PDB file of C-alpha atoms in Angstrom:
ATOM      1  CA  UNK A 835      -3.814 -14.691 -13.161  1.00  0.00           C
ATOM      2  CA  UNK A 836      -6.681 -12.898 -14.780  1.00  0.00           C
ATOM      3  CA  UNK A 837      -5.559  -9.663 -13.130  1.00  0.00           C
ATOM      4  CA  UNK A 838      -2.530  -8.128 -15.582  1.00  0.00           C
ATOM      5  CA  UNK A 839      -4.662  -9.278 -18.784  1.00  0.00           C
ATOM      6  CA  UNK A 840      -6.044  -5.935 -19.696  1.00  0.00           C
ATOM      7  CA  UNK A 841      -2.354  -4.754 -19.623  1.00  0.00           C
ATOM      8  CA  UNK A 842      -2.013  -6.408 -22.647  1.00  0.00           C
ATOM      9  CA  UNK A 843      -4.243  -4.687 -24.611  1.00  0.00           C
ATOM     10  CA  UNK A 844      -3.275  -1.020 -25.953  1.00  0.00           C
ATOM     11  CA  UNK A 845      -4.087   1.558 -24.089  1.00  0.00           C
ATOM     12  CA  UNK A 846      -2.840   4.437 -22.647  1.00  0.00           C
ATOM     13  CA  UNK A 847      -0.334   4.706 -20.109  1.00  0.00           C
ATOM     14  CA  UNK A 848       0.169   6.776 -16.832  1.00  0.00           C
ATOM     15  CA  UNK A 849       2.734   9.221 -16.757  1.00  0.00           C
ATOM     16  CA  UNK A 850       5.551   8.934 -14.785  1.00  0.00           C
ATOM     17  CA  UNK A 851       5.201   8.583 -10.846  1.00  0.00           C
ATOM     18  CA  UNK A 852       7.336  10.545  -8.342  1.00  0.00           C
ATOM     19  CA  UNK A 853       8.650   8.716  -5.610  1.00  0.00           C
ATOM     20  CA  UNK A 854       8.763  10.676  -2.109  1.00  0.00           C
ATOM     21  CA  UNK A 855      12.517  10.758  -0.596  1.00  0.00           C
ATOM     22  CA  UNK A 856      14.095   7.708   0.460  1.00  0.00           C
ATOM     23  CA  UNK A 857      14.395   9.568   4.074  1.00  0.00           C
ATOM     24  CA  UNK A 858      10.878   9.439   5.233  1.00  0.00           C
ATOM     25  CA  UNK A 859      11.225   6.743   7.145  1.00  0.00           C
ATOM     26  CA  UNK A 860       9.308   7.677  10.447  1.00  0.00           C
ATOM     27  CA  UNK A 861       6.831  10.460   8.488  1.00  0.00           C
ATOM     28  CA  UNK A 862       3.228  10.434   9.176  1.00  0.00           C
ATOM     29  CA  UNK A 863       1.637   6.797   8.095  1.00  0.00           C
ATOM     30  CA  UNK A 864      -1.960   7.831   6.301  1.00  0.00           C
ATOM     31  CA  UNK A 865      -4.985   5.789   4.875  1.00  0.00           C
ATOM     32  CA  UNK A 866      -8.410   6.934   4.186  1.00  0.00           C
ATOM     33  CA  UNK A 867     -11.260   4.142   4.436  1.00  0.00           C
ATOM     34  CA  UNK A 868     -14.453   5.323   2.451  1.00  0.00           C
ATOM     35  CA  UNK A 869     -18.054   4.558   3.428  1.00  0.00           C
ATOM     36  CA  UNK A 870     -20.922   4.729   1.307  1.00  0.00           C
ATOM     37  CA  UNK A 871     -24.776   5.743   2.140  1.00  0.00           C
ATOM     38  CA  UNK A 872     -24.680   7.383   5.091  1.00  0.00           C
ATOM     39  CA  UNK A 873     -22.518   5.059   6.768  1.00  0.00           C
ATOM     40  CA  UNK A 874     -20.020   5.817   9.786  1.00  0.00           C
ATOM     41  CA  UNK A 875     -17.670   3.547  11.780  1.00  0.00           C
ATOM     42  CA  UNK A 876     -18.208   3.140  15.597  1.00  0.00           C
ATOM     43  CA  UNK A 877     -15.463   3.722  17.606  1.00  0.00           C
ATOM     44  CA  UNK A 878     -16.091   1.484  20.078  1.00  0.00           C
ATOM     45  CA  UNK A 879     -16.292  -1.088  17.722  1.00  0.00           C
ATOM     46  CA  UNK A 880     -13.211  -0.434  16.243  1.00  0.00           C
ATOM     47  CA  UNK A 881     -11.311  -0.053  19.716  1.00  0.00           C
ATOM     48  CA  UNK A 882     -12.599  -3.483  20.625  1.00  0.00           C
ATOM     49  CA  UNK A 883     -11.473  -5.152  17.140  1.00  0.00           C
ATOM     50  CA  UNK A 884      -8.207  -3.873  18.129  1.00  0.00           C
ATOM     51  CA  UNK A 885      -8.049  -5.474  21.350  1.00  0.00           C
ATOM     52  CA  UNK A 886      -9.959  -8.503  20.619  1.00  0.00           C
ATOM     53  CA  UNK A 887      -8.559  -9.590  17.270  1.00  0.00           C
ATOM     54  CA  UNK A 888      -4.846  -7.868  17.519  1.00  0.00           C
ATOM     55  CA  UNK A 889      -3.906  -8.110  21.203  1.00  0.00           C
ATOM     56  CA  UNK A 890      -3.242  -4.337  21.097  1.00  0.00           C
ATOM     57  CA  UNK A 891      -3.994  -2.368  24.318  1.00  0.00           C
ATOM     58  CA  UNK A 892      -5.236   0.769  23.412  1.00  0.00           C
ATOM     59  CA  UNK A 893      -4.388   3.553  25.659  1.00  0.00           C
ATOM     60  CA  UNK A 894      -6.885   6.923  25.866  1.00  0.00           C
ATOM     61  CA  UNK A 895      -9.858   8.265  26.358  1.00  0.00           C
ATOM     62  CA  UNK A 896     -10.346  11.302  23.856  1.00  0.00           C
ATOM     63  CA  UNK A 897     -12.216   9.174  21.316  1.00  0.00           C
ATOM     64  CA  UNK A 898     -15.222   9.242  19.427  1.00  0.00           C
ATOM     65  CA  UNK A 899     -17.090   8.392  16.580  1.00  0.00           C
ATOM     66  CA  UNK A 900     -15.949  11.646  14.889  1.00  0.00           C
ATOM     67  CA  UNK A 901     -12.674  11.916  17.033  1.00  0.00           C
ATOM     68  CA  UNK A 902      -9.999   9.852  18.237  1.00  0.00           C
ATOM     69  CA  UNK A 903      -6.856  10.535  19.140  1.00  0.00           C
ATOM     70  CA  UNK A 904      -5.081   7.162  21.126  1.00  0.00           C
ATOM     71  CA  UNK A 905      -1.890   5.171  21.681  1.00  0.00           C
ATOM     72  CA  UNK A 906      -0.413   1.972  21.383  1.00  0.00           C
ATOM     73  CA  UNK A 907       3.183   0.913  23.121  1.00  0.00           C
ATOM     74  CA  UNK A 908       3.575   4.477  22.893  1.00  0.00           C
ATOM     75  CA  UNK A 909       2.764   5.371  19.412  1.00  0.00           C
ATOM     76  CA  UNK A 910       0.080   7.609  18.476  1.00  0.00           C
ATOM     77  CA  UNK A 911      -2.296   7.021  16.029  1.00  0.00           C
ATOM     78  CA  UNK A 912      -5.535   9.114  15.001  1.00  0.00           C
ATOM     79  CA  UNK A 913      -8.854   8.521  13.412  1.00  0.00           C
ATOM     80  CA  UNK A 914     -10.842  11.609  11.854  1.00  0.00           C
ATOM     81  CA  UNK A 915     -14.026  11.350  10.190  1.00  0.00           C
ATOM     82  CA  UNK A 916     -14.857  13.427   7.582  1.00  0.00           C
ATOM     83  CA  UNK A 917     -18.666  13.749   6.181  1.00  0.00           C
ATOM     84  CA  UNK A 918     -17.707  13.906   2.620  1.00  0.00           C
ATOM     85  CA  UNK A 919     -16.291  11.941  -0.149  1.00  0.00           C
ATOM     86  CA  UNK A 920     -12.598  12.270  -0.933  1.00  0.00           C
ATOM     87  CA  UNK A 921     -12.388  14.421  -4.179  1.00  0.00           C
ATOM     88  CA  UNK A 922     -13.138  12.749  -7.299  1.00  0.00           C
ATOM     89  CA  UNK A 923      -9.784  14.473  -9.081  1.00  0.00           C
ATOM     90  CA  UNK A 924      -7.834  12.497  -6.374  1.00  0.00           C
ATOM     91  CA  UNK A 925      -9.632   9.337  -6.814  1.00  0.00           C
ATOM     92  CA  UNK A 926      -9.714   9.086 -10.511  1.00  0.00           C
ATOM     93  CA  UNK A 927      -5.938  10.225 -10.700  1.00  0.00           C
ATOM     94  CA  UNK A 928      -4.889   6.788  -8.594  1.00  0.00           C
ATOM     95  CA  UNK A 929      -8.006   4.946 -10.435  1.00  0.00           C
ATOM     96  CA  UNK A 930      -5.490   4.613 -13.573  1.00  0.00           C
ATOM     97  CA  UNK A 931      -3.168   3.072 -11.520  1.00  0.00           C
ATOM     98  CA  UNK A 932      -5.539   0.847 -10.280  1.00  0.00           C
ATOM     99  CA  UNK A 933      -5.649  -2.279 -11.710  1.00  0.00           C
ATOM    100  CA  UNK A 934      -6.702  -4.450  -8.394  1.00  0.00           C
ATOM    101  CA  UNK A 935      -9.711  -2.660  -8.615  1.00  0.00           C
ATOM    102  CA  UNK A 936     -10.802  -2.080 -12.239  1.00  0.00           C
ATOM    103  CA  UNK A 937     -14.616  -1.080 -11.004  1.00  0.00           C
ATOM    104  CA  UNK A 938     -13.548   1.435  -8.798  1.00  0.00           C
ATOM    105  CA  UNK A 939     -15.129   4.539  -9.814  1.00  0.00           C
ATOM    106  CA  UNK A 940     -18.415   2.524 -10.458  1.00  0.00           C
ATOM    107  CA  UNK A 941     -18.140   0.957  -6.943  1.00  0.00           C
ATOM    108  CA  UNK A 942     -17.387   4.816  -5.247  1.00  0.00           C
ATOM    109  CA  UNK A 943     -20.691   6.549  -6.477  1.00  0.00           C
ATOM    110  CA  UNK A 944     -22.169   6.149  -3.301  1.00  0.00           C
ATOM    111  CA  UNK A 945     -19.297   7.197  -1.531  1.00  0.00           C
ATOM    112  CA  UNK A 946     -20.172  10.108   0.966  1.00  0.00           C
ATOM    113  CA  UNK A 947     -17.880  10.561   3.886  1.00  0.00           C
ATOM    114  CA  UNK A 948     -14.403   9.347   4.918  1.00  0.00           C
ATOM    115  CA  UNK A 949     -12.189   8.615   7.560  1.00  0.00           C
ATOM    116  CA  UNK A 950      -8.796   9.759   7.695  1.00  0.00           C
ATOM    117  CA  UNK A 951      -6.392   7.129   9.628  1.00  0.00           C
ATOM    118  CA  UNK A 952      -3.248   8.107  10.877  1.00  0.00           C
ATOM    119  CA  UNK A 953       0.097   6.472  12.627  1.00  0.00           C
ATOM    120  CA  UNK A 954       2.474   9.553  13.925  1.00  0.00           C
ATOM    121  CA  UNK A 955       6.096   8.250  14.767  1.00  0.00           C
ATOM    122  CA  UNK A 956       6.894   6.587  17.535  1.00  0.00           C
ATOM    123  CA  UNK A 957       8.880   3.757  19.567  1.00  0.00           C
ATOM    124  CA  UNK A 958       7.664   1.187  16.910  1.00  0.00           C
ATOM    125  CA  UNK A 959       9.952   0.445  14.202  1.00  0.00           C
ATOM    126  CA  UNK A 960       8.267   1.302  10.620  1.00  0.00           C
ATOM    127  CA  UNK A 961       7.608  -2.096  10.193  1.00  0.00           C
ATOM    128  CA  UNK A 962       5.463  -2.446  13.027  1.00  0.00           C
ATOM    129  CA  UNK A 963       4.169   1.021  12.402  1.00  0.00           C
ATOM    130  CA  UNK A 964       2.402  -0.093   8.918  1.00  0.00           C
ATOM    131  CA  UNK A 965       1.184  -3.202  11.012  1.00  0.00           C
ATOM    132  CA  UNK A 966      -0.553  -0.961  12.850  1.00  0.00           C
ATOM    133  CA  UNK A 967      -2.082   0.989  10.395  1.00  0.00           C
ATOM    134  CA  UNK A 968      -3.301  -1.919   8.445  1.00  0.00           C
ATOM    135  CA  UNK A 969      -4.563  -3.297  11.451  1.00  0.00           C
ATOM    136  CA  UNK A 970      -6.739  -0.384  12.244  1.00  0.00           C
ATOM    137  CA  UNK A 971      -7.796  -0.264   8.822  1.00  0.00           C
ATOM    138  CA  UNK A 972      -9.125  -3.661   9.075  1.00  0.00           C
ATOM    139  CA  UNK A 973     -11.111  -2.899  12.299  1.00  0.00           C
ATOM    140  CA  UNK A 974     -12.532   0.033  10.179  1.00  0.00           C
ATOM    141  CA  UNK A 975     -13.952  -2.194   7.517  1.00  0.00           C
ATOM    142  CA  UNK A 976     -14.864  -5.483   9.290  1.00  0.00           C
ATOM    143  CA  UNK A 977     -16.877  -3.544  11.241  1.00  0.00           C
ATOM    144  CA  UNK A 978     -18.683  -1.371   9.409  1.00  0.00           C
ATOM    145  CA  UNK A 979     -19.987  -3.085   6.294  1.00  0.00           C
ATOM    146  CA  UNK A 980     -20.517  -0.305   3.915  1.00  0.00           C
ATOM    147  CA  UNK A 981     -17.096   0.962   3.932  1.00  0.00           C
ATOM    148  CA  UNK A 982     -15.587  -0.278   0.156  1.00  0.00           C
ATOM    149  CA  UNK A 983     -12.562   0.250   0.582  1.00  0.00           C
ATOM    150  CA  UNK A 984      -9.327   2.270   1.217  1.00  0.00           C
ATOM    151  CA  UNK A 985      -7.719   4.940  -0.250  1.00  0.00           C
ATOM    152  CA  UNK A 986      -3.745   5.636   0.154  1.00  0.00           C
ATOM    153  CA  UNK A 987      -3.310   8.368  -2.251  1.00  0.00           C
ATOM    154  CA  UNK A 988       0.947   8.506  -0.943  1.00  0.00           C
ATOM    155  CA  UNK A 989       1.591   5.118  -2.278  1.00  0.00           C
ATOM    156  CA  UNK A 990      -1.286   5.257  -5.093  1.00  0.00           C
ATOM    157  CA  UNK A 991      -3.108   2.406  -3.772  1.00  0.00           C
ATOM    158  CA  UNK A 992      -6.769   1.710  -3.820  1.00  0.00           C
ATOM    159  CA  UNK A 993      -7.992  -1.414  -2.278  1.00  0.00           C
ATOM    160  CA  UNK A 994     -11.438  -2.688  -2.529  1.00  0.00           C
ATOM    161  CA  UNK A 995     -12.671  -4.074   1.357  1.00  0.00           C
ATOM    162  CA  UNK A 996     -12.779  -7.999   0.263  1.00  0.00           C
ATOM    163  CA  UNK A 997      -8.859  -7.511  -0.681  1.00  0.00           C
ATOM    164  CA  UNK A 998      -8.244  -5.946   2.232  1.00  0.00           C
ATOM    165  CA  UNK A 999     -10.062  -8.536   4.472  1.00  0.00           C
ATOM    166  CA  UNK A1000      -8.466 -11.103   2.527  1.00  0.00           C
ATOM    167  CA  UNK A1001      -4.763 -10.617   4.179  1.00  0.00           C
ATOM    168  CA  UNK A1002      -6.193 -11.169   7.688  1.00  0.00           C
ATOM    169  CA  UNK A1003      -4.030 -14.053   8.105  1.00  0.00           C
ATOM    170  CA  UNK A1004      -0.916 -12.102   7.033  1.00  0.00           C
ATOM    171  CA  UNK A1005      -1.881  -9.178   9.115  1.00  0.00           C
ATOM    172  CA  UNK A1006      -2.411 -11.829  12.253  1.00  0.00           C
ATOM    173  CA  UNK A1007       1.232 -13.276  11.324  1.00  0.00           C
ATOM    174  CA  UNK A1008       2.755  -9.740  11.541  1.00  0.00           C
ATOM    175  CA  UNK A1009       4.085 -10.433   7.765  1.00  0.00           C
ATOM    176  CA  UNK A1010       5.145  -7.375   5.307  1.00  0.00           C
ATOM    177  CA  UNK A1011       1.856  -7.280   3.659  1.00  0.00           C
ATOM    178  CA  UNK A1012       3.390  -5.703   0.313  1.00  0.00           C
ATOM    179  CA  UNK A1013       0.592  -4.788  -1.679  1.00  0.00           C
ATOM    180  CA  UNK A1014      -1.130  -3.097   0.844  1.00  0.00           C
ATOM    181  CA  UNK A1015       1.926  -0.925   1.344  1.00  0.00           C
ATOM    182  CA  UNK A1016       3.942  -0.361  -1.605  1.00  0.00           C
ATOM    183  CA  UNK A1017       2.282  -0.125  -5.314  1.00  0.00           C
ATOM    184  CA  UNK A1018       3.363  -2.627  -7.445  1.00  0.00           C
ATOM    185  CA  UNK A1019       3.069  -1.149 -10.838  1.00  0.00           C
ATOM    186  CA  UNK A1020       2.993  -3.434 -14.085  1.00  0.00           C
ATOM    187  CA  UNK A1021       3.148  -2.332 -17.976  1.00  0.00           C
ATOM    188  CA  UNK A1022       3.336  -4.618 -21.004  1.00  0.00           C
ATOM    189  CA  UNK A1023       4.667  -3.397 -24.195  1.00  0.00           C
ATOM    190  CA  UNK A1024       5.939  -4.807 -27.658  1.00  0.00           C
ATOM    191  CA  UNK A1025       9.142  -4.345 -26.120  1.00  0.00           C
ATOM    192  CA  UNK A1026       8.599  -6.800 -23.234  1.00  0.00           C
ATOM    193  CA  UNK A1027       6.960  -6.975 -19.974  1.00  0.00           C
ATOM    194  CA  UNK A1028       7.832  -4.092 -17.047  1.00  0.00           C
ATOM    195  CA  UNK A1029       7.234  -3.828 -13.029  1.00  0.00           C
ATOM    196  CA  UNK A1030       8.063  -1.563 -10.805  1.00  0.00           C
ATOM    197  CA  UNK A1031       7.282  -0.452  -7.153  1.00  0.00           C
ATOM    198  CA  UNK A1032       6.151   2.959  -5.636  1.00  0.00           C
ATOM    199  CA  UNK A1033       6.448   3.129  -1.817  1.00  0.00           C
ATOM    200  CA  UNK A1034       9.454   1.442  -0.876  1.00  0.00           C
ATOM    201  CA  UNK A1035      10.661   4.767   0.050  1.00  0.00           C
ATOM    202  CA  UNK A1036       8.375   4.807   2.834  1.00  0.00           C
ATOM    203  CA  UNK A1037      10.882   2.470   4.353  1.00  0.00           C
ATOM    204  CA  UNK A1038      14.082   4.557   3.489  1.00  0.00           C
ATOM    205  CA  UNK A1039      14.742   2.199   0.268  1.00  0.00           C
ATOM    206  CA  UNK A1040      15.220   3.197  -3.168  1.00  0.00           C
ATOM    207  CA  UNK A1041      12.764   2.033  -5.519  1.00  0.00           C
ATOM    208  CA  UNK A1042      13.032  -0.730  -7.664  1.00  0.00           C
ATOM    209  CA  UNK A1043      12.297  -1.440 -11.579  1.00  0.00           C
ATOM    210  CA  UNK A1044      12.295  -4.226 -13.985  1.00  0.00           C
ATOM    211  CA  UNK A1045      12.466  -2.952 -17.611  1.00  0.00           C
ATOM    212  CA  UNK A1046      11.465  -4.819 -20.793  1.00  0.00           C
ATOM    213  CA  UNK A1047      11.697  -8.186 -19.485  1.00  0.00           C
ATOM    214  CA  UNK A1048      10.679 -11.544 -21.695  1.00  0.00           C
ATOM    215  CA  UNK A1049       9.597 -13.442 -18.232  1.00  0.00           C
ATOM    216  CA  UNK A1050       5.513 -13.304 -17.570  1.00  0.00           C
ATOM    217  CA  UNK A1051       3.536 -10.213 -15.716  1.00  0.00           C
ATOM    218  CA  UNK A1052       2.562 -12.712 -13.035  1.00  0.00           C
ATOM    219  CA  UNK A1053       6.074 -14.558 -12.447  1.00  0.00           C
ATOM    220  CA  UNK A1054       7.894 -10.462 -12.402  1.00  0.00           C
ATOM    221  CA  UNK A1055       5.071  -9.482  -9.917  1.00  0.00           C
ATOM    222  CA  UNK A1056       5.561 -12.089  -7.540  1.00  0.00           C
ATOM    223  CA  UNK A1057       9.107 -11.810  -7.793  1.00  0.00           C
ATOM    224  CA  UNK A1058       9.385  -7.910  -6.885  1.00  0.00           C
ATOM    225  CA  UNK A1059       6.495  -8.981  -4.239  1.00  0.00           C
ATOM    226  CA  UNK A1060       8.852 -11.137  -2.277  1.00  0.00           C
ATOM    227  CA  UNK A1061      11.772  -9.035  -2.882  1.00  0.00           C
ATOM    228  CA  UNK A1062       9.671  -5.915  -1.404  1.00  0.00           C
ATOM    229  CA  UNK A1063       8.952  -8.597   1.512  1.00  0.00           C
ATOM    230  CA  UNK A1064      12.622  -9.101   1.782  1.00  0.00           C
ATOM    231  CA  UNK A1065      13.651  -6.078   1.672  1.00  0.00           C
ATOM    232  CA  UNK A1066      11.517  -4.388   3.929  1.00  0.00           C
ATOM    233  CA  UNK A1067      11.339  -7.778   6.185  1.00  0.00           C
ATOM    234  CA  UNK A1068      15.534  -7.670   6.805  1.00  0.00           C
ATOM    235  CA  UNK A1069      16.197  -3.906   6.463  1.00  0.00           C
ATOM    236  CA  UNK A1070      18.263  -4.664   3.288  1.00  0.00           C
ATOM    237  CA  UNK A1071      19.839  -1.980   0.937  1.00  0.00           C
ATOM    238  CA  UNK A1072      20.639  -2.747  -2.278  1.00  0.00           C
ATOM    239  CA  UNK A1073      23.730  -1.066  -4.060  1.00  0.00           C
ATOM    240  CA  UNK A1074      24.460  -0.022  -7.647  1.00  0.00           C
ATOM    241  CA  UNK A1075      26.754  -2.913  -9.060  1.00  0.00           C
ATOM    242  CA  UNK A1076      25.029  -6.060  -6.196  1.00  0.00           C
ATOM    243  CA  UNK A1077      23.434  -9.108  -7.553  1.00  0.00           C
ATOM    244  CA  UNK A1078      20.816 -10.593  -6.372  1.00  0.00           C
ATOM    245  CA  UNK A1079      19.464 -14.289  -6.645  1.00  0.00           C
ATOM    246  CA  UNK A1080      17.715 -17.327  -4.844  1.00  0.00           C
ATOM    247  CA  UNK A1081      20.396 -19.592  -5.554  1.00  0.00           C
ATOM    248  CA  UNK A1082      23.948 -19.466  -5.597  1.00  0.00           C
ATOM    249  CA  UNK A1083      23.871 -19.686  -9.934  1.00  0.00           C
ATOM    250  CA  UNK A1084      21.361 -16.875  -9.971  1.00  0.00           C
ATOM    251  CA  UNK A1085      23.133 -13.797 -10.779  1.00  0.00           C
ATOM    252  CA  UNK A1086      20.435 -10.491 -11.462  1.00  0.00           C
ATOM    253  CA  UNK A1087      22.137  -7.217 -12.024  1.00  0.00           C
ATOM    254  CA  UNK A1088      21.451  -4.443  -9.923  1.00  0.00           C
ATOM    255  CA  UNK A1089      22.423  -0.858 -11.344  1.00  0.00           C
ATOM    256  CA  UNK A1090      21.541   2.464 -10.341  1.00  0.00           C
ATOM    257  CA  UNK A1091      20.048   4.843 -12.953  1.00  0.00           C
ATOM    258  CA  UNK A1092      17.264   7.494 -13.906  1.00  0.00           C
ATOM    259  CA  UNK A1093      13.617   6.004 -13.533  1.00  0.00           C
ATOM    260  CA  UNK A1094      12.008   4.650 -16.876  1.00  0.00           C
ATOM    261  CA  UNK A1095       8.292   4.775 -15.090  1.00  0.00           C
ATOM    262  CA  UNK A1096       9.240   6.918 -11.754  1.00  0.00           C
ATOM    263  CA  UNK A1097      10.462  10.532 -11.605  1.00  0.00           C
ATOM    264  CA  UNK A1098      14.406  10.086 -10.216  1.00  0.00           C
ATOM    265  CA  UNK A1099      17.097   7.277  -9.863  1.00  0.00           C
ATOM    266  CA  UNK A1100      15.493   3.710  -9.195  1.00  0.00           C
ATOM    267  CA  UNK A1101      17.093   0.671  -8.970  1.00  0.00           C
ATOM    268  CA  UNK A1102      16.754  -2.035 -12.023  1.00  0.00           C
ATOM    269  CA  UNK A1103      16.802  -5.220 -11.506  1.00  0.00           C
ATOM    270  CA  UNK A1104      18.247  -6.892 -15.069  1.00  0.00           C
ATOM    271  CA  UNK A1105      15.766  -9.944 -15.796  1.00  0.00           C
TER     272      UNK A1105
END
């Protein structure tokens, strides 16, 4: 994958991310789609993407195209718009992070108003909660054409709208979509190749970090990919001293200790 070479050049690094608690399990779920020359979603649009393309039945009617505040199976969710572009200082800090999307700040200079999406807590389970939001945030962009993308300044994502579109058929599954949830962050060094994720504590679950591994960017990031899949997927909590593995010959350490790219103790995965 093209995607992690420019990691392997030298440059300079990010500093350390902090990871929210591992207790925030039903908080406030919040995205922020960004539009570009005027442009503004329509609400009606949206509410029939919903229904149309998700099956979800909507419940409400204090909505509109700057407004809406609606339920689904009892769960609240609200869209804002706002007629401004997010701060820059906000964007550019996550921009660092975001390798996904290495043209961002030359693909947001037309960027002039916002949306701000939100999923309150409710009778769905967290899982179905970020379905939700994701789901919305689709709506958002497939119907409104000059929105480029979303920002999710919690989990210090920024996805471009073709990425985004490009997990429909996840999002229609109901699969954990990982990277539009949790951050998957990669560094490569002289002393060996490093992931680690930021947003896993959204779901009540420590975060996890591979250190100085010899194994390939692309094999480590699929790896903590479908391990952020499983673990979110099965409600699984890994313990200090566990192993984990595919097989039964596999054996990967799991120990407890103080971050080496996140603020606070992470979980490392010995690879």
């Amino acid at each position: 994958m093209g995607l992690f070479n420019w990691l392997k050049k030298d440059k300079p690094q990010p500093e350390k991310e902090t990871p929210t608690s591992t207790e925030k399990e039903d908080s406030l779920l919040l995205a922020m789609p960004m539009f570009e020359r005027g442009a503004k979603y329509s609400i009606e649009a949206v509410l029939n993407n919903l229904h149309q393309e998700w099956g979800y039945e909507v419940e409400g009617t204090d909505y509109d195209d700057t407004t809406a505040v609606l339920t689904v199976d009892g769960t609240m969710f609200a869209i804002a718009f706002m007629p401004a572009a997010i701060p820059a200082e906000d964007i550019q800090n996550t921009a660092q992070y975001a390798y996904n999307w290495k043209t961002v700040l030359d693909d947001i200079q037309d960027v002039d108003s916002h949306a701000i999406v939100s999923v309150l807590s409710g009778p769905m389970d967290n899982v179905a909660r970020h379905l939700l939001l994701s789901r919305i945030l689709y709506a958002i962009i497939a119907t409104t054409p000059n929105c480029v993308g979303v920002y999710q300044g919690s989990q210090t994502l920024l996805i471009p709208r073709e990425q985004y579109l490009d997990y429909y058929d996840e999002l229609k599954e109901g699969k954990v979509v990982v990277p539009l949830w949790v951050y998957i962050g990669v560094r490569s060094t002289e002393e060996g190749n490093s992931v680690y994720t930021y947003g896993l504590s959204d779901f009540g679950k420590q975060e996890l970090e591979v250190v100085n591994s010899t194994l390939e960017l692309e094999e480590l990031y699929s790896f903590l990919v479908n391990i952020c899949s499983y673990v979110i997927g099965s409600d699984v909590v890994f313990k200090h001293g566990e192993t984990l593995g595919y097989t039964a010959e596999q054996k990967i350490n799991i120990t407890s200790s103080k971050g080496v790219f996140l603020a606070g103790e992470t979980l490392k995965l010995e690879m």
